[in-house]
Amino acid sequence: MTTASRTRPATPGPSPRGTTFRGLRPLVTRIHFYAGLIVGPFLLVAAVTGLLYTLTPQIERWAHSDALYAPVSGPELPVAEQVAAAVATQPGLPVTEVRPSPGPGVTTRVSFDADLPPSYNRTVFVDPYTAQVRATLDTYAEWLPVRAVIDNLHRSLLLGPPGQVYSELAASWLAVLTVSGLVVQLTRRVRARRERLLPRAAGSPRSRLLSWHGAVGVWASVGFLFLAATGLTWSQFAGSNVSTLRTALDWTTPSVSGTPLAGSAGVPVTGDTVGPDTELVLDAARADGLTGPVEVLPGDPGEAWSVIGTVRSWPTQMDSVAVDPVSGAIVDRLAFDDWPVAAKLARWGVDAHMGLLFGVANQVALAALASALIVLVVWGYRMWWLRRPTLPGGRRYAGPPGSRERPSPASVAVLAAAAIGIGLAMPVLGISLIAFLLLDAALAARRAPAGVDRTQRPVS
């Protein structure tokens, strides 16, 4: 029997007259396959560290309970005394922030500008009932050391700016894998439409894995896209472009800090005057209606001090006022309700990504998404293992899904143009997407050497 008699035409790929989408689907399928193999480890690390991060409020309260809490032993002392006690332990350092005790049994925080890495402060925790210093810690923004370590582990693997490329790559490709996975799942052939949303219980191990992988991916897709979009705001390159765009469109977060005071020489923010000035400013803000937990930010000499609400759960309470530290006069005020819509959305998006917006419910949702991403990556590698080429002797080759279909030139051009356009805003994603297209072209050429017609395949 001749070779020709033992072959039959394969399922035809997209014809030259077919739609661009028909030519694009096999390429999207292969990109989903290759990206899952190569980017999977980055996503797995991001998911595991993200899952750990969802537990940081509880871990922080346990690890730093001595700094955060103090036994209620009577009425609170004046804020001036509490601040003075902290200043006495850090002579010569300027005060950058004061957070009065937000509730019974919670300490007051006084932060100082010390010789530390960017975004770090020396923070003194004071017992509000005795004015005794309970702890002194180097904090990252508002986070205590344990949360700072986990936060930086998730964002940069503790490697600083070079490590942020990892998180940008993970966030970018999480979006690509989600969209491409939706395309694959919602367009693949199934016995019943419900299989696009519900996993199958029967079939081969690989078919069941494929069904579970696709169904879980569909249900988690909205959450994944949200995490990718909000995660990119912290990224090194895309985040910088997002900030530039927000500034150009006047979508930045408004602020009252730094309001100049006409005719005032200002006051220093160190020494004996810091405590009384803090109390004067705080009392003025309270009298103006700013209730709840707040932070007091001393201004430079000649500038007003800012008092800002710090409640970032729902509803968000981040009203702020600017106060003259000499007279206690309110010189400016800004309600959260008056923020631009884009600034509100950015604030809510970031807080939801961090598990702050809806408290424990937010933490549970993030933990579920992180767990779903972990199992999807593991299932993806398991499916690849079941599909892998056999060892020499088995003579069986199983290429990636869609490997027998060549994308149309139009579909390649569309995706290449998209990669270039995306690269202008998100360089890490754009460059890596172009690299995937080149990889796919190289592997396609290797699978179909000159003189071999891949539209014919052996009959099983």
Short mmCIF file of C-alpha atoms in Angstrom, two decimals:
data_model
loop_
_atom_site.label_atom_id
_atom_site.label_comp_id
_atom_site.label_asym_id
_atom_site.label_seq_id
_atom_site.Cartn_x
_atom_site.Cartn_y
_atom_site.Cartn_z
CA MET A 1 0.00 0.00 0.00
CA THR A 2 1.45 3.37 -0.99
CA THR A 3 1.84 6.26 1.36
CA ALA A 4 -0.82 8.20 -0.53
CA SER A 5 -3.35 5.38 -0.08
CA ARG A 6 -2.69 5.33 3.66
CA THR A 7 -3.37 9.02 4.15
CA ARG A 8 -6.46 11.12 4.23
CA PRO A 9 -7.06 14.83 4.31
CA ALA A 10 -6.95 16.38 7.76
CA THR A 11 -9.64 18.67 9.00
CA PRO A 12 -9.09 21.67 6.79
CA GLY A 13 -7.72 24.82 8.38
CA PRO A 14 -8.99 28.26 7.63
CA SER A 15 -9.22 28.92 3.94
CA PRO A 16 -7.86 32.09 2.37
CA ARG A 17 -11.45 33.29 2.23
CA GLY A 18 -12.14 32.46 5.89
CA THR A 19 -12.61 35.06 8.53
CA THR A 20 -9.67 36.52 10.42
CA PHE A 21 -11.02 34.99 13.64
CA ARG A 22 -10.94 31.47 12.17
CA GLY A 23 -7.31 32.03 11.35
CA LEU A 24 -6.63 33.66 14.70
CA ARG A 25 -8.09 30.94 16.91
CA PRO A 26 -5.35 28.31 16.41
CA LEU A 27 -2.71 30.98 17.04
CA VAL A 28 -4.48 32.12 20.22
CA THR A 29 -4.75 28.48 21.30
CA ARG A 30 -1.02 27.90 20.85
CA ILE A 31 -0.13 31.15 22.62
CA HIS A 32 -2.30 30.03 25.54
CA PHE A 33 -0.44 26.70 25.53
CA TYR A 34 3.09 28.11 25.26
CA ALA A 35 2.44 30.98 27.66
CA GLY A 36 1.00 28.58 30.20
CA LEU A 37 4.17 26.47 30.04
CA ILE A 38 6.65 29.35 30.17
CA VAL A 39 4.86 31.96 32.31
CA GLY A 40 3.21 29.38 34.56
CA PRO A 41 6.01 29.48 37.19
CA PHE A 42 5.71 33.27 37.48
CA LEU A 43 1.95 33.01 37.91
CA LEU A 44 2.36 30.25 40.46
CA VAL A 45 4.75 32.36 42.55
CA ALA A 46 2.44 35.38 42.29
CA ALA A 47 -0.56 33.27 43.32
CA VAL A 48 1.19 31.64 46.29
CA THR A 49 2.59 34.93 47.60
CA GLY A 50 -0.78 36.59 46.93
CA LEU A 51 -2.53 33.87 48.91
CA LEU A 52 -0.09 34.49 51.76
CA TYR A 53 -0.73 38.23 51.51
CA THR A 54 -4.47 37.76 52.04
CA LEU A 55 -3.62 36.52 55.54
CA THR A 56 -1.37 39.47 56.46
CA PRO A 57 -3.90 41.39 58.60
CA GLN A 58 -4.22 38.41 60.93
CA ILE A 59 -0.48 37.61 60.76
CA GLU A 60 0.41 41.23 61.48
CA ARG A 61 -1.88 41.45 64.50
CA TRP A 62 -0.34 38.25 65.88
CA ALA A 63 3.32 39.02 65.13
CA HIS A 64 3.25 42.65 66.32
CA SER A 65 0.61 42.56 69.04
CA ASP A 66 3.02 44.18 71.51
CA ALA A 67 3.38 47.22 69.24
CA LEU A 68 -0.24 47.47 68.10
CA TYR A 69 -2.08 47.04 71.36
CA ALA A 70 -1.91 48.36 74.93
CA PRO A 71 -4.04 47.42 77.95
CA VAL A 72 -6.74 49.95 78.76
CA SER A 73 -5.60 51.43 82.08
CA GLY A 74 -7.61 54.63 82.32
CA PRO A 75 -8.45 57.68 80.21
CA GLU A 76 -6.23 58.52 77.25
CA LEU A 77 -3.57 61.13 77.84
CA PRO A 78 -3.42 64.24 75.62
CA VAL A 79 -1.97 63.54 72.19
CA ALA A 80 0.71 66.15 72.92
CA GLU A 81 2.13 63.98 75.70
CA GLN A 82 2.08 60.86 73.56
CA VAL A 83 3.89 62.57 70.70
CA ALA A 84 6.42 64.13 73.08
CA ALA A 85 7.24 60.68 74.46
CA ALA A 86 7.94 59.39 70.95
CA VAL A 87 9.99 62.48 69.97
CA ALA A 88 12.16 62.02 73.05
CA THR A 89 13.29 58.61 71.74
CA GLN A 90 14.25 59.95 68.29
CA PRO A 91 16.07 63.25 68.91
CA GLY A 92 16.72 65.35 65.83
CA LEU A 93 14.55 63.30 63.47
CA PRO A 94 11.68 65.14 61.73
CA VAL A 95 8.15 63.86 62.37
CA THR A 96 6.45 62.69 59.17
CA GLU A 97 3.16 61.31 60.48
CA VAL A 98 1.10 60.91 63.63
CA ARG A 99 -1.73 58.37 63.88
CA PRO A 100 -3.62 58.85 67.13
CA SER A 101 -5.08 55.74 68.74
CA PRO A 102 -8.12 54.80 66.63
CA GLY A 103 -9.88 52.90 69.41
CA PRO A 104 -9.67 51.44 72.91
CA GLY A 105 -6.57 49.36 73.50
CA VAL A 106 -4.81 50.48 70.29
CA THR A 107 -1.51 52.34 70.37
CA THR A 108 -0.65 55.73 68.87
CA ARG A 109 1.90 55.78 66.03
CA VAL A 110 4.47 58.52 65.49
CA SER A 111 6.66 58.15 62.40
CA PHE A 112 10.02 59.81 61.72
CA ASP A 113 12.14 60.42 58.65
CA ALA A 114 15.19 58.27 59.38
CA ASP A 115 18.07 57.14 57.18
CA LEU A 116 16.13 54.24 55.65
CA PRO A 117 15.29 52.98 52.14
CA PRO A 118 12.57 54.84 50.20
CA SER A 119 9.03 54.50 51.61
CA TYR A 120 10.36 53.33 54.99
CA ASN A 121 9.95 55.27 58.25
CA ARG A 122 11.02 54.84 61.85
CA THR A 123 7.76 54.39 63.76
CA VAL A 124 7.34 54.63 67.52
CA PHE A 125 4.29 52.97 69.11
CA VAL A 126 3.06 54.73 72.24
CA ASP A 127 0.66 53.54 74.93
CA PRO A 128 -2.11 56.19 74.84
CA TYR A 129 -2.91 55.68 78.54
CA THR A 130 0.61 55.96 80.00
CA ALA A 131 2.63 57.64 77.21
CA GLN A 132 5.11 54.77 77.49
CA VAL A 133 6.85 53.63 74.30
CA ARG A 134 5.87 50.02 73.62
CA ALA A 135 7.93 49.40 70.45
CA THR A 136 10.00 51.07 67.76
CA LEU A 137 9.86 49.51 64.29
CA ASP A 138 10.95 50.38 60.76
CA THR A 139 7.69 50.41 58.79
CA TYR A 140 7.02 50.33 55.06
CA ALA A 141 4.41 53.00 54.33
CA GLU A 142 1.71 52.02 56.85
CA TRP A 143 2.68 48.35 57.04
CA LEU A 144 4.59 46.78 59.89
CA PRO A 145 7.66 44.62 59.14
CA VAL A 146 5.92 41.26 58.66
CA ARG A 147 3.41 42.66 56.18
CA ALA A 148 6.13 44.72 54.49
CA VAL A 149 8.16 41.56 53.82
CA ILE A 150 5.17 39.66 52.42
CA ASP A 151 4.09 42.68 50.35
CA ASN A 152 7.55 43.07 48.81
CA LEU A 153 7.80 39.32 48.29
CA HIS A 154 4.58 39.42 46.27
CA ARG A 155 5.55 42.53 44.30
CA SER A 156 9.26 42.00 43.65
CA LEU A 157 10.47 38.75 45.25
CA LEU A 158 12.48 41.00 47.62
CA LEU A 159 14.75 41.92 44.69
CA GLY A 160 13.74 45.57 44.39
CA PRO A 161 13.15 47.18 40.96
CA PRO A 162 14.62 44.23 38.97
CA GLY A 163 12.19 41.90 40.71
CA GLN A 164 9.25 44.06 39.71
CA VAL A 165 9.69 42.79 36.16
CA TYR A 166 8.50 39.40 37.46
CA SER A 167 5.28 40.83 38.86
CA GLU A 168 4.66 42.89 35.72
CA LEU A 169 5.18 39.81 33.56
CA ALA A 170 2.83 37.78 35.76
CA ALA A 171 0.10 40.46 35.83
CA SER A 172 0.35 41.09 32.09
CA TRP A 173 0.21 37.46 31.08
CA LEU A 174 -2.51 36.67 33.58
CA ALA A 175 -4.72 38.92 31.47
CA VAL A 176 -3.52 37.36 28.20
CA LEU A 177 -3.98 33.81 29.47
CA THR A 178 -7.43 34.68 30.78
CA VAL A 179 -8.62 36.19 27.50
CA SER A 180 -7.05 33.48 25.36
CA GLY A 181 -8.43 30.80 27.67
CA LEU A 182 -11.91 32.25 27.31
CA VAL A 183 -11.54 32.16 23.53
CA VAL A 184 -10.44 28.53 23.64
CA GLN A 185 -13.10 27.42 26.14
CA LEU A 186 -16.05 29.27 24.60
CA THR A 187 -15.28 28.20 21.02
CA ARG A 188 -14.17 24.61 21.46
CA ARG A 189 -16.42 21.74 20.44
CA VAL A 190 -18.38 20.26 23.34
CA ARG A 191 -21.11 17.64 23.61
CA ALA A 192 -23.35 20.03 25.52
CA ARG A 193 -23.15 23.78 25.99
CA ARG A 194 -23.21 23.43 29.75
CA GLU A 195 -19.73 21.86 29.52
CA ARG A 196 -18.35 25.32 28.82
CA LEU A 197 -19.33 26.31 32.37
CA LEU A 198 -19.55 23.00 34.25
CA PRO A 199 -16.82 20.32 34.35
CA ARG A 200 -17.35 16.82 33.01
CA ALA A 201 -17.32 13.84 35.34
CA ALA A 202 -16.70 11.21 32.62
CA GLY A 203 -14.08 10.65 29.97
CA SER A 204 -10.33 10.14 29.93
CA PRO A 205 -8.17 11.71 32.67
CA ARG A 206 -6.95 14.38 30.27
CA SER A 207 -10.44 15.24 29.00
CA ARG A 208 -11.70 15.60 32.57
CA LEU A 209 -8.74 17.80 33.46
CA LEU A 210 -9.37 19.90 30.36
CA SER A 211 -13.02 20.28 31.33
CA TRP A 212 -12.21 21.30 34.90
CA HIS A 213 -9.44 23.64 33.74
CA GLY A 214 -11.76 25.39 31.30
CA ALA A 215 -14.78 25.64 33.59
CA VAL A 216 -12.85 26.99 36.58
CA GLY A 217 -11.05 29.43 34.29
CA VAL A 218 -14.34 30.81 32.98
CA TRP A 219 -15.79 31.32 36.45
CA ALA A 220 -12.62 33.00 37.72
CA SER A 221 -11.97 35.07 34.59
CA VAL A 222 -13.53 38.34 35.81
CA GLY A 223 -11.53 38.17 39.04
CA PHE A 224 -8.32 37.39 37.16
CA LEU A 225 -8.78 40.36 34.83
CA PHE A 226 -9.44 42.60 37.83
CA LEU A 227 -6.27 41.40 39.58
CA ALA A 228 -4.23 41.88 36.40
CA ALA A 229 -5.52 45.40 35.78
CA THR A 230 -5.07 46.58 39.36
CA GLY A 231 -1.78 44.75 39.78
CA LEU A 232 -0.29 46.59 36.81
CA THR A 233 -0.74 49.92 38.62
CA TRP A 234 2.23 48.92 40.85
CA SER A 235 4.38 47.66 37.98
CA GLN A 236 7.65 49.25 36.95
CA PHE A 237 6.92 50.14 33.32
CA ALA A 238 3.17 49.84 32.76
CA GLY A 239 2.51 51.43 36.15
CA SER A 240 4.58 54.45 35.18
CA ASN A 241 2.58 54.82 31.96
CA VAL A 242 -0.68 54.51 33.89
CA SER A 243 0.44 57.29 36.23
CA THR A 244 1.37 59.50 33.28
CA LEU A 245 -2.03 58.89 31.66
CA ARG A 246 -3.88 59.66 34.90
CA THR A 247 -1.94 62.89 35.28
CA ALA A 248 -2.65 63.92 31.68
CA LEU A 249 -6.39 63.25 32.15
CA ASP A 250 -6.47 64.88 35.60
CA TRP A 251 -7.45 61.58 37.22
CA THR A 252 -4.87 61.77 40.00
CA THR A 253 -5.83 61.51 43.67
CA PRO A 254 -6.57 65.02 44.99
CA SER A 255 -4.89 66.31 48.12
CA VAL A 256 -4.91 69.29 50.47
CA SER A 257 -1.36 68.79 51.71
CA GLY A 258 1.23 71.50 51.24
CA THR A 259 -1.22 74.45 51.24
CA PRO A 260 0.96 77.62 51.65
CA LEU A 261 0.13 79.90 54.56
CA ALA A 262 0.32 83.57 53.64
CA GLY A 263 2.40 85.59 56.08
CA SER A 264 3.48 82.56 58.13
CA ALA A 265 7.07 81.55 58.61
CA GLY A 266 5.91 78.12 59.62
CA VAL A 267 7.01 76.00 62.55
CA PRO A 268 9.50 73.16 62.80
CA VAL A 269 8.20 69.61 63.13
CA THR A 270 10.72 68.46 65.71
CA GLY A 271 11.30 69.40 69.32
CA ASP A 272 9.02 70.56 72.09
CA THR A 273 6.42 72.21 69.82
CA VAL A 274 5.52 69.09 67.84
CA GLY A 275 3.17 67.58 70.40
CA PRO A 276 1.15 70.75 71.15
CA ASP A 277 0.93 71.60 67.44
CA THR A 278 -0.28 68.08 66.63
CA GLU A 279 -2.96 68.35 69.29
CA LEU A 280 -4.03 71.80 68.06
CA VAL A 281 -4.29 70.59 64.47
CA LEU A 282 -6.13 67.40 65.47
CA ASP A 283 -8.64 69.28 67.63
CA ALA A 284 -9.36 71.69 64.78
CA ALA A 285 -9.97 68.78 62.38
CA ARG A 286 -12.28 67.03 64.86
CA ALA A 287 -14.23 70.25 65.39
CA ASP A 288 -14.61 70.55 61.61
CA GLY A 289 -16.32 67.15 61.48
CA LEU A 290 -13.42 64.80 60.63
CA THR A 291 -14.21 61.81 62.83
CA GLY A 292 -12.88 58.28 62.94
CA PRO A 293 -9.26 57.10 62.51
CA VAL A 294 -7.02 59.77 60.98
CA GLU A 295 -3.39 60.54 60.22
CA VAL A 296 -1.79 63.92 60.85
CA LEU A 297 0.88 64.95 58.33
CA PRO A 298 3.06 67.88 59.41
CA GLY A 299 3.78 70.35 56.63
CA ASP A 300 7.03 72.09 55.82
CA PRO A 301 7.67 75.47 57.44
CA GLY A 302 5.19 77.96 56.04
CA GLU A 303 2.72 75.26 54.98
CA ALA A 304 -0.47 73.87 56.47
CA TRP A 305 -0.65 70.49 58.14
CA SER A 306 -2.95 67.83 56.72
CA VAL A 307 -5.37 65.59 58.59
CA ILE A 308 -6.67 62.69 56.49
CA GLY A 309 -9.19 59.96 57.24
CA THR A 310 -7.70 56.47 57.01
CA VAL A 311 -10.77 54.22 56.74
CA ARG A 312 -10.29 52.35 53.45
CA SER A 313 -13.04 49.78 53.95
CA TRP A 314 -16.57 50.30 52.64
CA PRO A 315 -17.74 53.03 52.88
CA THR A 316 -14.41 54.73 52.32
CA GLN A 317 -13.76 57.60 54.74
CA MET A 318 -10.81 59.59 53.45
CA ASP A 319 -12.01 63.17 53.91
CA SER A 320 -9.16 65.57 54.58
CA VAL A 321 -8.55 69.10 55.87
CA ALA A 322 -5.58 71.46 55.86
CA VAL A 323 -4.97 73.27 59.16
CA ASP A 324 -2.80 76.24 60.13
CA PRO A 325 -0.62 74.79 62.95
CA VAL A 326 -0.26 78.24 64.55
CA SER A 327 -3.87 79.40 64.71
CA GLY A 328 -5.76 76.12 64.22
CA ALA A 329 -7.72 77.65 61.34
CA ILE A 330 -9.04 75.36 58.59
CA VAL A 331 -7.53 76.63 55.35
CA ASP A 332 -8.79 73.93 52.99
CA ARG A 333 -11.02 70.85 53.05
CA LEU A 334 -11.69 67.99 50.65
CA ALA A 335 -14.40 65.34 51.02
CA PHE A 336 -13.97 61.90 49.49
CA ASP A 337 -17.35 62.40 47.81
CA ASP A 338 -15.78 65.25 45.84
CA TRP A 339 -12.96 63.14 44.40
CA PRO A 340 -13.07 62.61 40.62
CA VAL A 341 -14.77 59.36 39.67
CA ALA A 342 -11.55 57.98 38.18
CA ALA A 343 -9.65 58.70 41.41
CA LYS A 344 -12.36 56.92 43.43
CA LEU A 345 -12.28 53.90 41.14
CA ALA A 346 -8.48 53.75 41.39
CA ARG A 347 -8.66 53.94 45.20
CA TRP A 348 -11.33 51.24 45.41
CA GLY A 349 -9.52 49.04 42.90
CA VAL A 350 -6.22 49.18 44.77
CA ASP A 351 -7.90 48.60 48.14
CA ALA A 352 -9.88 45.64 46.79
CA HIS A 353 -6.67 44.14 45.35
CA MET A 354 -5.11 44.48 48.82
CA GLY A 355 -8.11 42.94 50.60
CA LEU A 356 -9.04 46.15 52.44
CA LEU A 357 -12.27 47.25 50.80
CA PHE A 358 -14.73 44.73 52.21
CA GLY A 359 -12.78 43.33 55.13
CA VAL A 360 -12.84 39.57 55.65
CA ALA A 361 -15.15 39.04 52.66
CA ASN A 362 -12.55 40.73 50.45
CA GLN A 363 -9.82 38.50 51.90
CA VAL A 364 -11.88 35.35 51.25
CA ALA A 365 -12.55 36.37 47.63
CA LEU A 366 -8.84 37.05 47.01
CA ALA A 367 -7.88 33.75 48.62
CA ALA A 368 -10.35 31.92 46.36
CA LEU A 369 -8.92 33.60 43.26
CA ALA A 370 -5.34 32.83 44.30
CA SER A 371 -6.28 29.19 44.97
CA ALA A 372 -8.05 28.94 41.60
CA LEU A 373 -4.97 30.28 39.83
CA ILE A 374 -2.75 27.79 41.63
CA VAL A 375 -4.86 24.77 40.65
CA LEU A 376 -5.24 26.02 37.06
CA VAL A 377 -1.46 26.25 36.66
CA VAL A 378 -1.00 22.79 38.19
CA TRP A 379 -3.75 21.33 36.01
CA GLY A 380 -2.20 22.97 32.96
CA TYR A 381 1.14 21.27 33.59
CA ARG A 382 -0.63 17.99 34.26
CA MET A 383 -2.45 18.22 30.91
CA TRP A 384 0.85 18.96 29.18
CA TRP A 385 2.39 15.91 30.85
CA LEU A 386 -0.43 13.68 29.64
CA ARG A 387 -0.08 15.12 26.14
CA ARG A 388 3.74 15.19 26.05
CA PRO A 389 5.69 13.41 23.30
CA THR A 390 6.58 9.84 24.22
CA LEU A 391 10.17 8.82 24.85
CA PRO A 392 12.17 7.47 21.90
CA GLY A 393 10.71 4.18 20.83
CA GLY A 394 7.08 5.16 21.27
CA ARG A 395 7.31 7.31 18.13
CA ARG A 396 4.29 9.37 19.08
CA TYR A 397 4.29 13.13 18.85
CA ALA A 398 1.57 15.28 20.30
CA GLY A 399 2.12 18.90 19.44
CA PRO A 400 0.41 21.78 21.17
CA PRO A 401 -3.33 22.31 20.63
CA GLY A 402 -3.95 23.81 17.23
CA SER A 403 -0.50 22.79 15.98
CA ARG A 404 -1.95 21.23 12.80
CA GLU A 405 -3.63 24.48 11.83
CA ARG A 406 -1.70 27.34 10.37
CA PRO A 407 -2.89 30.84 11.18
CA SER A 408 -3.83 33.06 8.29
CA PRO A 409 -1.43 35.90 7.41
CA ALA A 410 -4.19 38.35 8.35
CA SER A 411 -4.52 36.88 11.85
CA VAL A 412 -0.76 37.02 12.39
CA ALA A 413 -0.73 40.63 11.22
CA VAL A 414 -3.61 41.51 13.58
CA LEU A 415 -1.88 39.95 16.58
CA ALA A 416 1.50 41.47 15.70
CA ALA A 417 -0.09 44.92 15.39
CA ALA A 418 -1.80 44.40 18.73
CA ALA A 419 1.53 43.38 20.31
CA ILE A 420 3.21 46.53 19.02
CA GLY A 421 0.34 48.72 20.23
CA ILE A 422 0.28 47.02 23.62
CA GLY A 423 4.05 47.38 23.86
CA LEU A 424 3.77 51.16 23.82
CA ALA A 425 1.78 51.08 27.07
CA MET A 426 3.01 47.78 28.55
CA PRO A 427 6.55 47.11 27.25
CA VAL A 428 7.06 43.85 29.15
CA LEU A 429 3.87 42.35 27.70
CA GLY A 430 4.44 43.72 24.20
CA ILE A 431 8.01 42.44 23.93
CA SER A 432 7.17 39.03 25.38
CA LEU A 433 4.12 38.70 23.09
CA ILE A 434 6.25 39.40 20.02
CA ALA A 435 8.73 36.82 21.33
CA PHE A 436 5.90 34.27 21.54
CA LEU A 437 4.87 35.01 17.95
CA LEU A 438 8.45 34.47 16.77
CA LEU A 439 8.67 31.26 18.80
CA ASP A 440 5.45 29.98 17.27
CA ALA A 441 6.69 30.79 13.77
CA ALA A 442 9.98 28.98 14.42
CA LEU A 443 8.25 25.90 15.83
CA ALA A 444 5.76 25.89 12.95
CA ALA A 445 8.63 25.93 10.47
CA ARG A 446 10.29 23.07 12.32
CA ARG A 447 7.08 21.02 12.33
CA ALA A 448 6.62 21.50 8.59
CA PRO A 449 10.00 21.30 6.80
CA ALA A 450 10.20 21.99 3.11
CA GLY A 451 8.58 19.32 0.97
CA VAL A 452 6.33 17.95 3.70
CA ASP A 453 2.60 18.50 3.37
CA ARG A 454 1.12 18.86 6.84
CA THR A 455 -2.40 18.86 5.55
CA GLN A 456 -2.05 15.06 5.23
CA ARG A 457 -1.80 12.85 8.33
CA PRO A 458 -1.63 9.09 8.85
CA VAL A 459 -4.84 7.22 9.45
CA SER A 460 -4.90 5.88 13.00
#
